Coordinates of N, CA and C in Angstrom, one line a residue:
X1 N 5.8 26.2 17.3 CA 5.2 24.9 17.0 C 5.0 24.1 18.2
X2 N 3.8 23.5 18.2 CA 3.5 22.6 19.3 C 3.0 21.3 18.8
X3 N 3.3 20.2 19.4 CA 2.9 18.9 19.0 C 2.2 18.2 20.2
X4 N 1.2 17.4 19.9 CA 0.5 16.6 20.9 C 0.5 15.2 20.5
X5 N 0.6 14.3 21.5 CA 0.5 12.9 21.3 C -0.7 12.4 22.2
X6 N -1.6 11.7 21.6 CA -2.8 11.2 22.3 C -3.4 12.2 23.1
X7 N -3.7 13.4 22.5 CA -4.3 14.5 23.2 C -3.6 15.1 24.4
X8 N -2.3 14.8 24.5 CA -1.4 15.3 25.6 C -0.4 16.1 25.0
X9 N -0.3 17.4 25.3 CA 0.7 18.4 24.8 C 2.1 17.8 25.1
X10 N 2.9 17.6 24.1 CA 4.2 16.9 24.2 C 5.4 17.7 23.9
X11 N 5.4 18.5 22.9 CA 6.6 19.2 22.5 C 6.3 20.6 22.0
X12 N 7.1 21.5 22.5 CA 7.0 22.9 22.0 C 8.4 23.3 21.5
X13 N 8.4 23.9 20.3 CA 9.6 24.3 19.6 C 9.4 25.8 19.3
X14 N 10.4 26.6 19.7 CA 10.4 28.0 19.3 C 11.7 28.4 18.7
X15 N 11.7 29.1 17.6 CA 12.9 29.5 17.0 C 13.0 31.0 16.8
X16 N 14.1 31.6 17.0 CA 14.3 33.0 16.9 C 15.5 33.4 16.1
X17 N 15.5 34.4 15.3 CA 16.6 34.9 14.6 C 17.1 36.0 15.5
X18 N 18.4 36.0 15.9 CA 18.9 36.9 16.9 C 20.1 37.7 16.4
X19 N 20.4 38.9 16.9 CA 21.6 39.6 16.6 C 22.8 38.7 16.9
X20 N 23.9 39.0 16.2 CA 25.1 38.2 16.3 C 25.6 38.2 17.7
X21 N 25.4 39.3 18.4 CA 26.0 39.5 19.8 C 25.0 39.1 20.9
X22 N 23.8 38.6 20.5 CA 22.8 38.2 21.5 C 23.2 36.9 22.2
X23 N 22.8 36.7 23.4 CA 23.0 35.5 24.1 C 21.7 34.9 24.5
X24 N 21.3 33.9 23.7 CA 20.0 33.3 24.0 C 20.0 32.6 25.4
X25 N 21.1 32.2 25.9 CA 21.2 31.5 27.2 C 20.8 32.5 28.3
X26 N 20.9 33.8 28.0 CA 20.5 34.8 29.0 C 19.1 35.3 28.9
X27 N 18.4 34.9 27.8 CA 17.1 35.4 27.5 C 16.2 35.0 28.8
X28 N 15.5 36.0 29.3 CA 14.7 35.8 30.5 C 13.6 34.7 30.3
X29 N 13.0 34.7 29.1 CA 12.0 33.7 28.9 C 12.6 32.3 28.9
X30 N 13.7 32.1 28.2 CA 14.4 30.8 28.1 C 15.1 30.4 29.4
X31 N 15.7 31.4 30.1 CA 16.4 31.0 31.3 C 15.5 30.5 32.4
X32 N 14.3 31.1 32.4 CA 13.3 30.7 33.4 C 13.0 29.2 33.2
X33 N 12.9 28.8 31.9 CA 12.6 27.4 31.7 C 13.8 26.5 32.1
X34 N 15.0 27.0 31.9 CA 16.2 26.2 32.2 C 16.3 26.0 33.7
X35 N 15.8 26.8 34.5 CA 15.8 26.7 36.0 C 17.2 26.8 36.6
X36 N 17.2 27.0 37.8 CA 18.5 27.1 38.6 C 19.6 27.9 37.8
X37 N 20.7 27.3 37.7 CA 21.8 28.0 37.0 C 21.6 27.8 35.5
X38 N 21.2 28.9 34.9 CA 20.9 28.8 33.4 C 22.1 28.8 32.6
X39 N 23.3 29.1 33.1 CA 24.4 29.2 32.2 C 24.9 27.8 31.9
X40 N 25.1 27.6 30.6 CA 25.6 26.3 30.2 C 27.1 26.2 30.4
X41 N 27.6 25.1 30.4 CA 29.0 24.9 30.6 C 29.8 25.5 29.4
X42 N 31.1 25.8 29.6 CA 31.9 26.3 28.5 C 31.8 25.4 27.3
X43 N 31.9 24.1 27.5 CA 31.8 23.2 26.3 C 30.5 23.2 25.6
X44 N 29.4 23.4 26.3 CA 28.1 23.6 25.8 C 28.0 24.9 24.9
X45 N 28.6 26.0 25.4 CA 28.7 27.2 24.6 C 29.4 27.0 23.4
X46 N 30.5 26.3 23.5 CA 31.4 26.1 22.2 C 30.5 25.3 21.2
X47 N 29.8 24.3 21.7 CA 29.0 23.5 20.8 C 27.7 24.3 20.3
X48 N 27.4 25.3 21.1 CA 26.2 26.1 20.8 C 24.9 25.4 21.2
X49 N 24.9 24.5 22.2 CA 23.8 23.8 22.6 C 23.8 23.5 24.1
X50 N 22.6 23.5 24.7 CA 22.5 23.1 26.1 C 21.3 22.1 26.1
X51 N 21.6 20.9 26.5 CA 20.6 19.9 26.6 C 20.3 19.4 28.0
X52 N 19.1 19.5 28.4 CA 18.7 18.9 29.7 C 17.7 17.8 29.4
X53 N 17.2 17.2 30.5 CA 16.4 16.0 30.2 C 15.0 16.3 29.6
X54 N 14.6 17.5 29.6 CA 13.3 17.8 29.0 C 13.4 19.1 28.2
X55 N 14.6 19.6 27.9 CA 14.7 20.9 27.2 C 16.0 20.9 26.5
X56 N 16.0 21.5 25.3 CA 17.2 21.8 24.5 C 17.2 23.2 24.0
X57 N 18.4 23.9 24.1 CA 18.6 25.1 23.5 C 19.8 25.0 22.5
X58 N 19.6 25.3 21.2 CA 20.6 25.1 20.3 C 20.8 26.4 19.5
X59 N 22.0 26.8 19.2 CA 22.3 28.1 18.6 C 23.2 27.9 17.4
X60 N 22.9 28.4 16.3 CA 23.7 28.3 15.1 C 24.0 29.7 14.5
X61 N 25.3 30.1 14.4 CA 25.6 31.3 13.7 C 25.2 31.2 12.2
X62 N 24.8 32.3 11.6 CA 24.4 32.3 10.2 C 24.5 33.6 9.6
X63 N 24.3 33.7 8.3 CA 24.2 35.0 7.6 C 22.8 35.2 7.1
X64 N 22.3 36.4 7.4 CA 20.9 36.8 6.9 C 21.0 38.2 6.3
X65 N 20.5 38.3 5.1 CA 20.6 39.6 4.5 C 21.9 40.3 4.6
X66 N 23.0 39.4 4.3 CA 24.4 39.9 4.3 C 24.9 40.4 5.6
X67 N 24.3 40.0 6.7 CA 24.8 40.3 8.0 C 24.9 39.1 8.9
X68 N 25.8 39.1 9.9 CA 25.9 38.0 10.8 C 24.7 38.0 11.8
X69 N 24.2 36.8 12.0 CA 23.1 36.6 13.0 C 23.3 35.3 13.7
X70 N 22.4 35.0 14.6 CA 22.3 33.6 15.1 C 20.9 33.2 15.1
X71 N 20.7 31.9 14.9 CA 19.4 31.3 14.9 C 19.4 30.4 16.1
X72 N 18.4 30.7 17.0 CA 18.3 29.9 18.3 C 17.0 29.1 18.3
X73 N 17.1 27.9 18.8 CA 15.9 27.0 18.9 C 15.8 26.5 20.3
X74 N 14.6 26.7 20.9 CA 14.3 26.1 22.2 C 13.2 25.0 22.0
X75 N 13.6 23.8 22.3 CA 12.7 22.6 22.2 C 12.4 22.1 23.6
X76 N 11.2 22.0 24.0 CA 10.8 21.7 25.4 C 9.8 20.6 25.4
X77 N 10.0 19.5 26.2 CA 9.1 18.5 26.4 C 8.1 18.9 27.4
X78 N 6.9 18.6 27.3 CA 5.9 18.9 28.3 C 4.9 17.8 28.4
X79 N 3.9 18.0 29.2 CA 2.9 16.9 29.4 C 3.2 15.9 30.5
X80 N 2.2 15.2 30.8 CA 2.4 14.3 31.9 C 3.0 12.9 31.5
X81 N 3.0 12.6 30.2 CA 3.6 11.3 29.8 C 4.8 11.5 29.0
X82 N 5.9 12.0 29.6 CA 7.1 12.2 28.9 C 7.8 10.9 28.6
X83 N 8.2 10.9 27.3 CA 8.8 9.6 26.7 C 10.0 10.0 26.0
X84 N 11.1 9.2 26.1 CA 11.2 8.0 27.0 C 11.1 8.4 28.5
X85 N 10.8 7.4 29.3 CA 10.7 7.6 30.7 C 12.1 8.0 31.4
X86 N 13.2 7.4 30.9 CA 14.5 7.7 31.5 C 14.9 9.1 31.1
X87 N 15.2 10.0 32.0 CA 15.6 11.3 31.7 C 16.8 11.4 30.8
X88 N 17.8 10.5 31.0 CA 19.0 10.6 30.2 C 18.6 10.2 28.7
X89 N 17.8 9.3 28.5 CA 17.3 9.0 27.2 C 16.5 10.1 26.6
X90 N 15.7 10.9 27.4 CA 14.9 12.0 26.9 C 15.9 13.1 26.4
X91 N 17.0 13.3 27.2 CA 18.0 14.3 26.8 C 18.7 13.9 25.5
X92 N 19.0 12.6 25.3 CA 19.6 12.1 24.1 C 18.7 12.4 22.9
X93 N 17.4 12.0 23.1 CA 16.4 12.2 22.0 C 16.3 13.7 21.7
X94 N 16.3 14.5 22.6 CA 16.2 16.0 22.4 C 17.4 16.5 21.6
X95 N 18.6 16.0 22.0 CA 19.8 16.3 21.3 C 19.8 15.8 19.8
X96 N 19.3 14.7 19.6 CA 19.2 14.2 18.2 C 18.1 15.1 17.4
X97 N 17.0 15.4 18.1 CA 16.0 16.3 17.5 C 16.7 17.6 17.0
X98 N 17.4 18.2 18.0 CA 18.0 19.5 17.7 C 19.1 19.4 16.5
X99 N 19.8 18.4 16.5 CA 20.8 18.1 15.5 C 20.1 18.1 14.1
X100 N 19.0 17.5 14.0 CA 18.2 17.3 12.8 C 17.4 18.6 12.5
X101 N 16.8 19.2 13.5 CA 15.8 20.2 13.3 C 16.5 21.6 13.0
X102 N 17.5 21.9 13.7 CA 18.2 23.3 13.7 C 18.6 23.6 12.3
X103 N 19.4 22.7 11.6 CA 19.9 23.1 10.3 C 18.7 23.3 9.3
X104 N 17.7 22.5 9.4 CA 16.5 22.7 8.5 C 15.8 24.0 8.9
X105 N 15.7 24.3 10.1 CA 15.0 25.6 10.5 C 15.8 26.8 10.1
X106 N 17.1 26.7 10.2 CA 18.0 27.8 9.8 C 17.8 28.1 8.3
X107 N 17.8 27.0 7.5 CA 17.6 27.1 6.0 C 16.2 27.6 5.7
X108 N 15.2 27.1 6.4 CA 13.8 27.6 6.1 C 13.7 29.1 6.5
X109 N 14.5 29.6 7.4 CA 14.5 31.0 7.8 C 15.2 31.9 6.8
X110 N 16.0 31.2 5.9 CA 16.7 32.0 4.9 C 18.0 32.5 5.4
X111 N 18.5 31.8 6.5 CA 19.7 32.2 7.1 C 20.7 31.1 6.8
X112 N 21.8 31.5 6.0 CA 22.8 30.5 5.5 C 24.0 30.5 6.3

């Protein structure tokens, strides 16, 4: 899913259903976006989320077709007019977005 504001690409959201033992924080595609040290802190892993000023990765364990899985979401801000301007506020906004979006996406995927 991609969203634009005033014709400027603003938000990209990608969700994937992953095997229970998969580590989305090690995904080549996602870790390149994370930049530098892509490993989240132990507390971030326990929460199942990594939030940066323009990127959020959230992971929720679930059951799909009677098997254990994970649903992972990558939300990334893009474009030249990132809002809010303060990077800490952007991170907080992404965190709130992930908190609201991930449960709905997991349910829509049919993963309980």
